[in-house]
Coordinates of C-alpha atoms in Angstrom, one line a residue:
Chain A
M1 CA 52.9 106.9 58.1
T2 CA 49.4 108.1 57.5
P3 CA 49.1 111.4 55.5
S4 CA 47.7 114.2 57.6
G5 CA 44.0 114.7 57.5
S6 CA 43.2 111.5 55.9
A7 CA 40.5 110.1 58.1
P8 CA 38.5 111.8 60.8
G9 CA 39.5 109.2 63.3
E10 CA 43.1 109.7 62.7
T11 CA 42.8 113.5 62.8
R12 CA 41.0 113.1 66.1
R13 CA 43.7 110.9 67.4
K14 CA 46.4 113.3 66.3
S15 CA 45.0 116.2 68.0
E16 CA 44.1 114.2 71.1
M17 CA 47.6 113.9 72.3
L18 CA 48.4 117.6 72.0
D19 CA 45.0 118.5 73.4
S20 CA 45.3 116.3 76.4
L21 CA 48.7 117.7 77.1
L22 CA 47.6 121.3 76.7
A23 CA 44.3 120.9 78.5
F24 CA 45.5 121.9 81.9
G25 CA 47.9 124.6 83.1
G26 CA 50.7 124.3 85.5
L27 CA 54.1 123.0 84.9
M28 CA 54.8 120.4 82.2
L29 CA 58.2 118.7 82.1
L30 CA 59.5 117.3 78.9
R31 CA 62.2 114.9 79.8
D32 CA 64.4 114.0 76.9
S33 CA 67.7 112.4 76.4
V34 CA 70.5 112.5 73.9
E35 CA 69.0 109.7 71.9
W36 CA 65.4 111.1 71.9
E37 CA 65.4 114.9 71.8
G38 CA 62.5 116.8 73.0
R39 CA 62.8 120.2 71.4
S40 CA 60.7 119.2 68.5
L41 CA 57.9 118.2 70.8
L42 CA 58.3 121.5 72.6
K43 CA 58.0 123.4 69.4
A44 CA 55.0 121.3 68.4
L45 CA 53.3 122.3 71.7
I46 CA 54.2 125.9 71.2
K47 CA 52.8 125.9 67.7
K48 CA 49.5 124.4 69.0
S49 CA 49.3 127.0 71.8
A50 CA 50.0 129.8 69.3
L51 CA 47.3 128.5 67.0
C52 CA 44.9 128.5 69.9
G53 CA 45.5 132.2 70.3
E54 CA 47.5 132.2 73.4
Q55 CA 50.5 134.3 74.1
V56 CA 53.7 132.4 74.0
H57 CA 56.8 133.5 75.8
I58 CA 60.0 131.6 75.2
L59 CA 63.1 131.9 77.4
G60 CA 65.8 130.5 75.1
C61 CA 69.0 129.5 76.6
E62 CA 70.3 126.7 74.4
V63 CA 69.7 127.6 70.8
S64 CA 69.8 130.8 69.0
E65 CA 66.6 132.7 68.1
E66 CA 67.0 132.0 64.4
E67 CA 67.4 128.3 65.0
F68 CA 64.4 128.2 67.3
R69 CA 62.1 130.0 65.0
E70 CA 63.1 127.8 62.1
G71 CA 60.3 125.7 60.9
F72 CA 57.5 128.0 62.1
T73 CA 55.4 129.9 59.7
S74 CA 55.5 133.7 59.9
D75 CA 52.1 134.0 61.6
I76 CA 53.2 131.8 64.3
N77 CA 56.5 133.5 64.6
N78 CA 54.7 136.8 65.1
C79 CA 52.9 135.3 68.2
L80 CA 56.1 134.2 69.8
V81 CA 58.0 136.5 72.2
Y82 CA 61.6 135.3 72.4
H83 CA 63.7 136.3 75.4
D84 CA 67.2 135.6 74.2
L85 CA 69.4 134.2 76.9
F86 CA 71.5 132.4 74.4
R87 CA 73.8 135.0 73.0
D88 CA 75.2 136.4 76.2
P89 CA 73.8 134.7 79.2
L90 CA 76.6 135.6 81.6
N91 CA 77.3 139.1 80.3
W92 CA 80.8 138.3 79.0
S93 CA 80.6 140.7 76.2
K94 CA 79.7 143.6 78.4
T95 CA 78.0 145.4 75.6
G96 CA 74.8 145.9 77.6
E97 CA 72.8 143.7 75.2
A98 CA 72.4 140.9 77.7
L99 CA 69.2 140.4 79.6
P100 CA 69.5 142.2 82.9
G101 CA 70.2 140.1 86.0
G102 CA 71.4 137.1 84.1
P103 CA 69.5 133.9 84.2
L104 CA 67.8 134.6 87.5
G105 CA 66.8 138.1 86.4
A106 CA 65.3 136.8 83.2
L107 CA 63.3 134.2 85.0
T108 CA 61.9 136.5 87.6
A109 CA 61.1 139.0 85.0
M110 CA 58.8 136.4 83.4
C111 CA 57.1 135.9 86.7
R112 CA 56.2 139.5 86.8
R113 CA 54.2 139.8 83.7
T114 CA 50.8 141.3 84.1
D115 CA 49.2 140.7 80.8
P116 CA 45.8 139.2 81.0
G117 CA 44.7 136.1 79.2
P118 CA 46.0 132.6 78.9
V119 CA 49.7 132.4 78.4
T120 CA 52.2 129.7 77.7
I121 CA 55.8 130.1 78.9
A122 CA 58.4 127.8 77.4
L123 CA 61.7 127.3 79.1
D124 CA 64.4 126.0 76.8
S125 CA 65.8 124.6 78.7
L126 CA 65.2 123.9 82.4
S127 CA 68.5 122.0 82.4
W128 CA 70.4 125.0 81.6
L129 CA 68.7 127.0 84.3
L130 CA 69.3 124.1 86.7
L131 CA 73.0 124.1 86.0
H132 CA 73.3 127.8 86.6
L133 CA 70.9 128.5 89.4
P134 CA 70.5 126.7 92.7
C135 CA 67.8 124.1 92.6
T136 CA 65.8 125.7 95.4
T137 CA 65.7 129.1 93.7
L138 CA 64.6 127.6 90.4
C139 CA 61.9 125.6 92.1
Q140 CA 60.6 128.6 93.9
N141 CA 60.5 130.6 90.7
L142 CA 58.8 127.8 88.8
H143 CA 56.2 127.6 91.5
A144 CA 55.6 131.3 91.3
L145 CA 55.5 131.2 87.6
S146 CA 52.9 128.5 87.3
H147 CA 50.6 129.8 90.0
Q148 CA 50.2 133.4 89.0
N149 CA 47.0 134.9 89.9
S150 CA 45.1 137.3 87.7
S151 CA 46.0 140.9 88.5
L152 CA 42.4 141.9 88.4
G153 CA 41.8 140.1 91.6
D154 CA 38.7 138.3 90.6
S155 CA 38.2 134.6 91.2
S156 CA 39.5 133.4 87.9
V157 CA 43.0 132.2 88.1
Q158 CA 45.1 133.1 85.1
Q159 CA 45.7 130.1 82.9
V160 CA 49.4 129.9 82.9
R161 CA 51.1 126.9 81.3
V162 CA 54.8 126.4 81.8
L163 CA 56.6 124.0 79.4
G164 CA 60.1 123.0 80.6
L165 CA 62.5 121.0 78.6
L166 CA 64.7 118.9 80.8
H167 CA 67.7 116.8 79.8
E168 CA 67.5 113.8 82.0
E169 CA 71.1 112.7 82.0
L170 CA 72.5 116.0 83.3
H171 CA 70.9 115.9 86.7
G172 CA 70.9 113.7 89.7
P173 CA 67.8 112.1 91.3
G174 CA 67.5 115.0 93.8
P175 CA 66.8 117.9 91.4
L176 CA 64.9 115.6 89.1
G177 CA 62.6 114.5 91.9
A178 CA 62.1 118.1 93.0
L179 CA 61.1 119.2 89.6
S180 CA 58.9 116.1 89.2
S181 CA 57.0 116.9 92.3
L182 CA 56.3 120.4 91.1
A183 CA 55.1 119.3 87.7
Q184 CA 51.5 118.6 86.9
T185 CA 52.4 116.8 83.7
E186 CA 55.5 114.8 82.8
V187 CA 56.3 113.6 79.4
I188 CA 59.2 111.2 79.2
L189 CA 60.5 110.7 75.7
G190 CA 61.8 107.5 74.5
G191 CA 61.3 105.1 71.7
T192 CA 62.5 102.1 69.8
V193 CA 64.2 102.0 66.5
G194 CA 62.7 104.6 64.3
Q195 CA 59.7 105.4 66.4
A196 CA 59.5 107.9 69.2
S197 CA 57.2 107.5 72.1
A198 CA 56.0 109.7 74.9
Y199 CA 55.1 108.4 78.3
I200 CA 52.7 110.9 79.7
L201 CA 52.1 111.1 83.4
C202 CA 49.4 113.5 84.6
R203 CA 48.9 114.5 88.2
R204 CA 45.8 116.5 88.8
P205 CA 44.8 117.7 92.3
Q206 CA 42.4 115.4 94.0
Q207 CA 42.6 112.9 91.2
R208 CA 44.5 109.7 90.6
P209 CA 47.5 110.1 88.5
T210 CA 47.0 108.9 85.0
H211 CA 49.6 107.6 82.6
Q212 CA 49.6 106.6 79.0
T213 CA 52.1 106.0 76.2
N214 CA 51.7 107.5 72.8
W215 CA 53.8 106.6 69.8
F216 CA 54.3 109.6 67.5
S217 CA 56.4 111.4 65.0
I218 CA 56.8 115.0 64.4
L219 CA 56.4 116.3 60.9
P220 CA 58.6 119.1 59.5
D221 CA 56.0 121.7 60.1
F222 CA 55.9 120.7 63.8
S223 CA 52.5 119.0 63.7
L224 CA 52.1 115.7 65.4
D225 CA 51.5 112.4 63.9
V226 CA 50.3 109.8 66.3
Q227 CA 50.9 106.2 65.4
E228 CA 49.4 103.0 66.7
G229 CA 52.5 101.5 68.1
P230 CA 56.1 100.6 67.3
P231 CA 56.6 99.1 63.9
V232 CA 55.9 95.5 64.4
E233 CA 58.6 93.3 63.0
S234 CA 57.4 90.2 61.2
Q235 CA 57.5 87.3 63.6
P236 CA 59.3 84.3 62.3
H237 CA 56.6 81.7 61.9
P238 CA 57.5 78.1 62.6
D239 CA 57.6 76.1 59.4
P240 CA 54.5 73.9 59.4
H241 CA 56.1 71.3 57.1
T242 CA 58.9 70.3 59.2
S243 CA 58.0 67.1 60.9
L244 CA 58.7 66.7 64.5
V245 CA 61.6 64.4 65.1
D246 CA 61.1 61.8 67.8
P247 CA 64.0 62.1 70.1
M248 CA 63.7 58.6 71.3
T249 CA 64.8 57.1 68.1
H250 CA 68.4 56.3 67.3
L251 CA 69.6 56.4 70.8
T252 CA 73.0 54.8 71.6
F253 CA 71.8 53.7 75.0
N254 CA 68.9 51.7 76.4
L255 CA 66.1 53.6 78.1
R256 CA 64.1 50.5 79.1
L257 CA 65.0 47.1 80.4
S258 CA 63.5 43.9 79.1
K259 CA 62.2 41.3 81.6
K260 CA 65.2 39.1 81.5
E261 CA 67.5 42.0 82.0
R262 CA 65.5 43.2 84.9
E263 CA 65.8 39.8 86.6
A264 CA 69.4 39.6 86.0
K265 CA 69.8 43.1 87.5
D266 CA 67.8 42.3 90.6
S267 CA 69.7 39.1 91.3
L268 CA 73.1 40.7 91.1
T269 CA 74.9 41.0 94.3
L270 CA 77.0 44.1 94.7
P271 CA 80.6 43.5 95.6
F272 CA 80.5 45.3 98.9
Q273 CA 77.1 44.2 100.0
F274 CA 77.7 41.8 102.8
S275 CA 75.4 38.9 103.3
S276 CA 76.1 36.6 106.3
E277 CA 77.7 33.9 104.2
K278 CA 80.1 36.3 102.6
Q279 CA 81.0 37.7 105.9
Q280 CA 81.8 34.3 107.4
A281 CA 83.8 33.3 104.4
L282 CA 85.9 36.4 104.7
L283 CA 86.6 36.1 108.4
R284 CA 87.5 32.5 108.4
P285 CA 90.4 31.9 106.1
G286 CA 89.5 28.9 104.0
Q287 CA 91.8 26.3 102.4
G288 CA 92.0 27.8 99.1
Q289 CA 92.4 31.3 100.3
A290 CA 95.9 31.1 101.7
T291 CA 97.4 31.8 98.3
S292 CA 98.7 35.2 99.2
H293 CA 101.7 35.7 101.4
V294 CA 103.2 38.7 102.9
F295 CA 106.9 38.9 103.0
Y296 CA 108.2 41.3 105.5
E297 CA 111.8 42.2 105.9
P298 CA 112.2 43.9 109.3
D299 CA 114.5 46.8 109.6
A300 CA 117.3 46.9 112.2
Y301 CA 115.5 49.1 114.6
D302 CA 112.1 47.5 114.1
D303 CA 110.2 46.5 117.1
L304 CA 108.7 43.1 116.4
D305 CA 105.9 42.0 118.5
Q306 CA 104.7 38.5 118.1
E307 CA 101.4 39.2 119.6
D308 CA 98.4 39.5 117.4
P309 CA 97.1 43.0 117.8
D310 CA 93.6 41.8 116.9
D311 CA 93.5 39.3 119.7
D312 CA 91.1 41.3 121.8
L313 CA 88.5 41.5 119.1
D314 CA 85.6 39.3 119.9
I315 CA 83.8 38.5 116.8
Chain B
M1 CA 95.0 113.7 47.1
D2 CA 92.5 113.8 44.3
S3 CA 89.4 113.9 46.5
A4 CA 90.5 117.0 48.3
G5 CA 89.0 118.9 45.5
S6 CA 85.8 117.0 45.7
V7 CA 85.0 118.0 49.2
V8 CA 85.4 121.7 48.7
S9 CA 82.1 123.3 48.3
V10 CA 80.1 126.0 49.9
A11 CA 80.4 124.6 53.4
P12 CA 83.3 122.4 54.2
Q13 CA 82.2 118.8 54.2
L14 CA 83.7 115.6 55.2
L15 CA 82.9 113.1 52.6
I16 CA 83.0 109.5 53.4
Q17 CA 82.6 107.5 50.2
S18 CA 81.5 104.0 50.6
A19 CA 81.8 101.6 47.7
G20 CA 79.6 98.6 47.3
S21 CA 75.9 98.7 48.0
R22 CA 74.4 95.7 49.5
S23 CA 76.3 93.2 51.4
S24 CA 75.3 90.5 49.0
E25 CA 76.9 92.2 46.1
C26 CA 80.1 93.3 47.5
S27 CA 81.7 91.3 50.3
R28 CA 82.9 94.3 52.0
N29 CA 81.8 97.9 52.3
S30 CA 84.9 99.7 52.9
I31 CA 84.9 103.4 53.5
T32 CA 88.1 105.1 53.5
F33 CA 89.0 108.6 54.4
S34 CA 92.3 110.0 55.1
T35 CA 93.5 110.4 58.5
S36 CA 96.6 110.1 60.6
P37 CA 97.9 107.4 62.7
L38 CA 97.2 107.4 66.4
T39 CA 100.3 108.9 67.7
G40 CA 102.4 109.5 64.6
R41 CA 104.5 106.4 65.1
S42 CA 105.0 105.6 61.5
R43 CA 105.4 107.9 58.6
Q44 CA 102.3 107.9 56.5
D45 CA 101.0 109.8 53.6
V46 CA 97.5 111.1 53.1
A47 CA 95.4 109.2 50.7
W48 CA 91.8 109.7 49.9
S49 CA 91.2 106.4 48.3
R50 CA 88.1 105.0 46.9
R51 CA 87.9 101.3 47.2
G52 CA 85.6 99.0 45.4
Q53 CA 83.6 99.2 42.3
S54 CA 80.0 99.9 41.3
R55 CA 77.8 102.2 43.1
E56 CA 79.0 104.7 45.7
R57 CA 77.0 105.7 48.6
S58 CA 78.5 108.8 50.0
C59 CA 77.6 109.4 53.6
R60 CA 78.2 113.0 54.5
L61 CA 79.3 114.2 57.8
H62 CA 78.7 117.7 56.7
P63 CA 78.4 120.5 59.1
G64 CA 76.0 122.6 57.1
R65 CA 74.1 122.0 54.0
R66 CA 73.2 125.5 52.9
A67 CA 75.3 128.5 52.5
H68 CA 73.4 130.5 55.1
D69 CA 73.2 127.7 57.6
P70 CA 74.8 128.6 60.8
G71 CA 77.7 126.4 61.7
K72 CA 77.5 123.2 63.6
L73 CA 79.1 121.7 66.6
T74 CA 80.7 118.3 66.0
L75 CA 81.5 116.3 69.1
L76 CA 84.2 113.8 69.0
C77 CA 84.0 111.3 71.8
D78 CA 86.1 108.3 72.6
A79 CA 85.6 105.5 75.0
K80 CA 88.2 102.9 75.8
T81 CA 90.2 103.9 72.8
D82 CA 92.1 106.9 71.4
G83 CA 90.0 109.1 69.2
S84 CA 92.7 111.6 68.5
F85 CA 93.1 110.4 64.9
L86 CA 89.8 112.2 64.2
V87 CA 91.3 115.4 65.6
H88 CA 94.3 115.1 63.2
H89 CA 91.9 114.4 60.4
F90 CA 89.7 117.4 61.0
L91 CA 92.7 119.7 61.4
S92 CA 94.2 118.7 58.1
F93 CA 90.8 118.6 56.5
Y94 CA 89.9 122.2 57.3
L95 CA 93.3 123.5 56.6
R96 CA 93.2 121.9 53.1
A97 CA 89.7 123.4 52.7
N98 CA 91.2 126.8 53.1
C99 CA 89.3 127.6 56.3
K100 CA 90.6 129.7 59.1
V101 CA 91.3 127.4 62.0
C102 CA 91.8 128.2 65.6
F103 CA 93.3 125.2 67.3
L104 CA 93.4 124.9 71.1
A105 CA 95.9 122.2 71.4
L106 CA 96.1 121.4 75.1
V107 CA 97.3 117.8 74.9
Q108 CA 100.3 117.7 72.6
S109 CA 103.0 119.9 71.4
F110 CA 103.0 121.8 68.2
S111 CA 105.7 119.6 66.7
H112 CA 103.6 116.6 67.3
Y113 CA 100.6 117.9 65.4
N114 CA 103.0 119.2 62.8
I115 CA 104.6 115.9 62.2
V116 CA 101.3 114.1 61.9
G117 CA 99.9 116.9 59.7
Q118 CA 102.8 116.6 57.3
K119 CA 101.9 113.0 56.8
L120 CA 98.4 114.1 55.9
G121 CA 99.7 116.7 53.5
V122 CA 99.4 120.0 55.4
S123 CA 102.2 122.0 57.0
L124 CA 101.1 123.6 60.2
T125 CA 104.1 125.8 60.2
V126 CA 103.3 127.3 56.9
A127 CA 99.6 127.7 57.8
R128 CA 100.5 129.4 61.0
E129 CA 102.9 131.8 59.2
R130 CA 100.4 132.9 56.7
G131 CA 97.8 133.4 59.3
Q132 CA 95.4 130.6 58.4
L133 CA 96.1 128.7 61.6
V134 CA 96.0 130.2 65.1
F135 CA 97.6 127.7 67.4
L136 CA 97.4 127.8 71.1
E137 CA 100.0 125.4 72.4
G138 CA 98.7 124.6 75.9
L139 CA 101.9 122.9 77.1
K140 CA 104.1 125.8 76.3
S141 CA 101.9 128.8 77.0
S142 CA 101.0 127.5 80.4
M143 CA 104.5 128.5 81.4
D144 CA 103.8 132.0 80.2
V145 CA 101.0 132.3 82.6
F146 CA 103.4 132.1 85.5
F147 CA 106.6 133.5 84.2
Q148 CA 105.5 136.4 81.9
A149 CA 103.5 139.4 82.8
H150 CA 100.5 140.1 80.7
K151 CA 98.5 143.2 80.6
E152 CA 95.3 141.4 79.7
P153 CA 94.4 138.0 81.0
H154 CA 96.2 135.2 79.5
P155 CA 93.9 132.6 77.8
L156 CA 95.0 130.0 80.3
Q157 CA 94.6 132.4 83.2
F158 CA 92.4 129.8 85.0
L159 CA 95.6 127.9 85.9
R160 CA 96.5 130.7 88.3
E161 CA 93.2 131.1 90.0
V162 CA 92.4 129.4 93.2
N163 CA 88.9 128.7 92.3
A164 CA 89.2 128.1 88.6
G165 CA 86.5 130.5 87.7
N166 CA 85.4 130.7 84.2
L167 CA 87.0 130.4 80.8
Q168 CA 86.2 133.8 79.6
P169 CA 89.9 134.7 78.7
L170 CA 90.1 131.6 76.6
F171 CA 86.9 132.5 74.9
E172 CA 88.2 136.0 74.2
F173 CA 91.3 134.5 72.7
V174 CA 89.1 132.3 70.4
R175 CA 86.9 135.3 69.5
E176 CA 89.9 137.4 68.7
A177 CA 91.4 134.7 66.6
L178 CA 88.4 134.0 64.5
K179 CA 86.6 137.2 64.1
P180 CA 86.4 138.4 60.6
V181 CA 88.9 141.1 59.8
D182 CA 88.9 143.6 57.0
N183 CA 90.0 142.6 53.6
R184 CA 93.6 143.0 54.1
E185 CA 94.1 139.3 54.5
P186 CA 93.3 136.7 51.8
A187 CA 89.7 135.7 52.4
W188 CA 89.6 132.4 54.2
R189 CA 86.5 130.3 54.2
C190 CA 84.4 129.9 57.3
P191 CA 86.2 129.9 60.6
V192 CA 86.7 126.7 62.6
L193 CA 87.4 126.1 66.2
L194 CA 89.1 122.8 67.1
V195 CA 89.7 121.8 70.6
D196 CA 91.9 118.9 71.8
D197 CA 90.6 118.2 74.3
L198 CA 87.9 119.4 76.7
S199 CA 88.2 116.7 79.3
L200 CA 91.7 118.0 80.0
L201 CA 90.1 121.2 81.2
L202 CA 88.3 119.2 83.9
S203 CA 91.6 117.7 84.9
L204 CA 93.0 121.2 85.2
G205 CA 90.4 122.1 87.7
V206 CA 87.8 123.8 85.7
G207 CA 84.2 122.9 86.6
A208 CA 82.0 121.1 84.1
V209 CA 79.5 123.9 84.0
A210 CA 82.3 126.4 83.3
V211 CA 83.5 124.3 80.3
L212 CA 79.9 124.0 79.1
D213 CA 79.6 127.8 79.3
F214 CA 82.8 128.1 77.3
V215 CA 81.5 125.9 74.6
H216 CA 78.1 127.7 74.8
Y217 CA 79.8 131.0 74.1
C218 CA 82.0 129.5 71.4
R219 CA 78.9 128.1 69.8
A220 CA 77.1 131.4 70.0
T221 CA 80.0 133.3 68.5
V222 CA 81.7 130.9 66.1
C223 CA 78.7 129.0 64.9
C224 CA 75.9 131.5 65.0
E225 CA 77.7 134.8 64.6
F226 CA 80.6 133.9 62.4
K227 CA 78.9 131.0 60.7
G228 CA 81.7 128.7 61.4
N229 CA 82.1 125.2 62.9
V230 CA 83.3 123.9 66.2
V231 CA 84.9 120.5 66.6
A232 CA 85.8 119.3 70.1
L233 CA 87.1 116.1 71.6
V234 CA 85.9 114.7 74.9
H235 CA 86.9 111.5 76.6
D236 CA 84.3 109.2 78.0
S237 CA 85.4 107.3 81.0
G238 CA 82.5 105.0 80.5
D239 CA 82.2 103.6 84.0
G240 CA 80.2 106.4 85.5
E241 CA 82.7 107.2 88.1
D242 CA 83.6 110.7 86.9
E243 CA 80.4 112.6 87.4
E244 CA 81.9 115.9 86.1
N245 CA 83.0 114.3 82.9
D246 CA 79.6 112.7 82.5
I247 CA 77.9 116.1 82.9
L248 CA 80.2 117.6 80.4
L249 CA 79.8 114.8 77.9
N250 CA 76.0 114.7 78.2
G251 CA 75.7 118.5 78.1
L252 CA 77.8 118.7 75.0
S253 CA 75.9 115.8 73.4
H254 CA 72.7 117.8 73.8
Q255 CA 74.3 120.8 72.1
S256 CA 75.9 119.1 69.2
H257 CA 74.7 118.4 65.7
L258 CA 76.9 115.5 65.0
I259 CA 78.4 113.1 67.4
L260 CA 81.3 110.8 66.3
R261 CA 81.9 108.3 69.0
T262 CA 84.8 105.9 68.7
E263 CA 84.8 102.9 70.9
G264 CA 87.0 100.0 71.5
L265 CA 85.5 96.7 70.7
S266 CA 83.6 95.2 73.6
T267 CA 85.4 91.9 73.2
G268 CA 88.8 93.5 73.6
F269 CA 91.8 94.3 71.5
C270 CA 91.9 93.0 68.0
R271 CA 94.7 93.3 65.5
D272 CA 92.5 93.8 62.5
V273 CA 89.7 95.9 63.8
H274 CA 90.8 98.7 66.0
G275 CA 87.5 99.9 67.1
Q276 CA 84.1 101.1 65.9
L277 CA 82.8 104.5 65.1
K278 CA 79.3 105.5 65.8
I279 CA 77.9 108.4 63.9
L280 CA 74.9 110.1 65.3
W281 CA 73.2 113.1 63.7
R282 CA 71.1 115.0 66.0
R283 CA 69.8 118.4 65.5
P284 CA 66.7 119.3 67.3
S285 CA 65.9 122.3 65.3
Q286 CA 64.4 120.3 62.6
P287 CA 62.7 117.0 63.4
T288 CA 64.7 114.2 61.8
A289 CA 62.9 112.7 59.0
Q290 CA 63.7 109.4 57.3
R291 CA 67.4 109.9 56.9
D292 CA 69.8 107.7 58.7
R293 CA 70.1 109.1 62.2
S294 CA 72.9 106.9 63.3
L295 CA 75.4 104.6 61.7
I296 CA 78.0 102.3 63.0
Y297 CA 81.2 101.4 61.3
Q298 CA 84.2 99.5 62.4
Y299 CA 87.6 100.8 61.5
K300 CA 91.1 99.8 61.1
I301 CA 93.9 102.4 61.2
Q302 CA 96.4 101.4 58.5
D303 CA 99.6 102.7 57.1
K304 CA 98.1 105.2 54.7
N305 CA 94.6 105.8 56.0
V306 CA 91.8 104.5 58.1
S307 CA 89.6 102.1 56.4
F308 CA 86.0 101.7 57.5
F309 CA 83.7 98.9 57.0
A310 CA 80.3 97.7 58.1
K311 CA 80.2 95.7 61.3
G312 CA 81.5 92.2 60.9
M313 CA 82.7 92.9 57.4
S314 CA 86.4 93.3 58.1
P315 CA 88.4 91.8 55.4
A316 CA 90.3 89.9 58.0
V317 CA 87.3 87.9 59.0
L318 CA 85.7 87.4 55.6

C-alpha cells in the first residue's frame, strides 16, 4: 500500500475517485453488502465534502451518533449536523426526545431546509427508510430532496448532493430498480480477497452513462487510497526443464499397420459377408455337411406334418 | 476451569486459544473452548483446555476492546446444523464473568438450559435467585398471556394480537431487566442480552421488520446506553425460500459486529467433523485494517468440550 502523499501521480489518483464522485449533485447510491460494507466510503465522502466547505446533514438511523462521529477530527465533526433517528425512531420511549413525525417527518424536514449554499445530505441508511416507509413515499421525498431549488428564485439551482447507503440484500428488485432510476450515480461495492472495489456508474442527463471500476482501501482517518488493481497472485510458471514426453512411445497397442498386415487384413473375409460361392455352399447341403442330426421326440398331442414348410420358396 | 480467570478483564471476552502456529510445525491447530453438547444428551463437564505446545495464537472474539467502547452485537447464525451450543456457551460464559444477563429463552424450558449449564459449571437457579440472571421462559409464560390478567402488557403480548404489531412490550421487559439500578445490589459487570432465538419470533407471526426494530431498540439501549452486549441466534434456511427470514438475517448481519456462522459440511454428515464455524468481524464504524476479517474453523463437539481445528486438519483425517 502506498503511503499517502508519496508521489504527485498517486495523490492525483487518490483524489480523482472522490472528486469524480462528488463532482455532480443529485442522488448517489452506495450499494453495499454484508461482506463489503459501505459506511466507511460514506464517511470518506462526507469528510471530503466537509473539507470542501459544504454543509453536511446526516440522517442517522442505523448507528449511534458517537459511533458515526468516531474517526472524524473535531473540525470535521463541527461541520456535521447529525439528525438522530437511531435512539428512538418509533417513539417507544415517549419522552419527547424523538424526532417529530418519525422517519417520514425527519425526511420531509430535511427537504424543507432553506439554507443557501451547496449542501450534502447523507442518509444512513436508505435501507432502513425503505423498510419503514412505502417505496413510493421514499422515492418522492428523495426526488424532492435532490432537486431543491434555491429559495432566492434566481437561475442557479442549489447544489444538493444526497448520499444514500443501501444494503442490497434487504430489498427486492422492484425497490432497487426504482431507487436506481432516481440516482445519478451508483457505486456498487465489492471486491476480492483483501481488496475492496467500487463499480461506479454515472448517469448524466443527455450523456451516455459511464462506468468504471476502482480498487481502493480506506485508511483509518477516512481518506481514500486507490490501488491499481486486485493483488495479483503469482502465476504458476511451467517448469522449462521438464521435457515433453512423447505420448506415442510405450504404447501397448499398434497405431499403424505394416504392409503385410494391411494385405492380410484386406484379404480377410468376414464371417457373415456372403459371396455367391458361400451362398451356394450353404443352400446345397454337401456331402460332408450332413454331420449334424436333429433328434426330435414328438409329444402326444403334437401335430406332425410331413410337408416341408419351405417348399414354396423358390430360390 | 482455570482459564475462566483469564478471560475476565475490562470487557468480557471470549478467548479462543489456538496452539501450534504453522501447519508445518504442528500437525493440527486445535482450538478448544468450553461449551455444551447440542441437546444435553450426555453429562459433560466444562473444560477450558489448551491443547498443543509451543506458541499460542489467541484469537479473540471480544465484544469491545476498550472500557468505554459501547457494547457490540454478536450474531449467531446456523445453517443446516444446530448452533445452539454457542448459546449455551455464551450463557455460561457471561454468567461466569459476573455479568448481568437477561436471557429470552423462547425455544427450550428453563430446566433444559439449567441442566446444560450445570455441565458447564454454572447454576442458572442460583444465578436467578441472586438476581444475576433474568430469565424469560417463553414456553411457560406464553400461557400467562392468555390465562392471567396483567395490568401492563405482557412481554409476549404479541401472541394475543391479531396483527402481531410490534415487540415493544418485550423491549420494555428487557430494558427493565437490564437497566442499572442503585447500589443496593452487588455490582454486576456489563449487562448482556441473550436471545434464543429470533427466527422463532417470525414463526410466531411477528414481521421481520418488527423483529429488526426490536433488535434496533435493544442495540440502542443495551449496547449504546448501558454499554452492554447483545447476542442473538438466528437460523438460516439457506435455500432462499423464506424471504422474511432472509430479510431478518441480512438486516441483522448489517447491524452486527461479529457474526459466528455455523454450517454443516457441504458434503454431508461426518462423524468426526460436525461442522464448520465461520467468524466474520465487521464493524463499519472503523474501516477494517489488516487484521483477520474472517476465519473459518471446523469443529467437533466432544464429551467435554468443542474442539476447533483448521479446515482439513481434523485429527481423524490426519
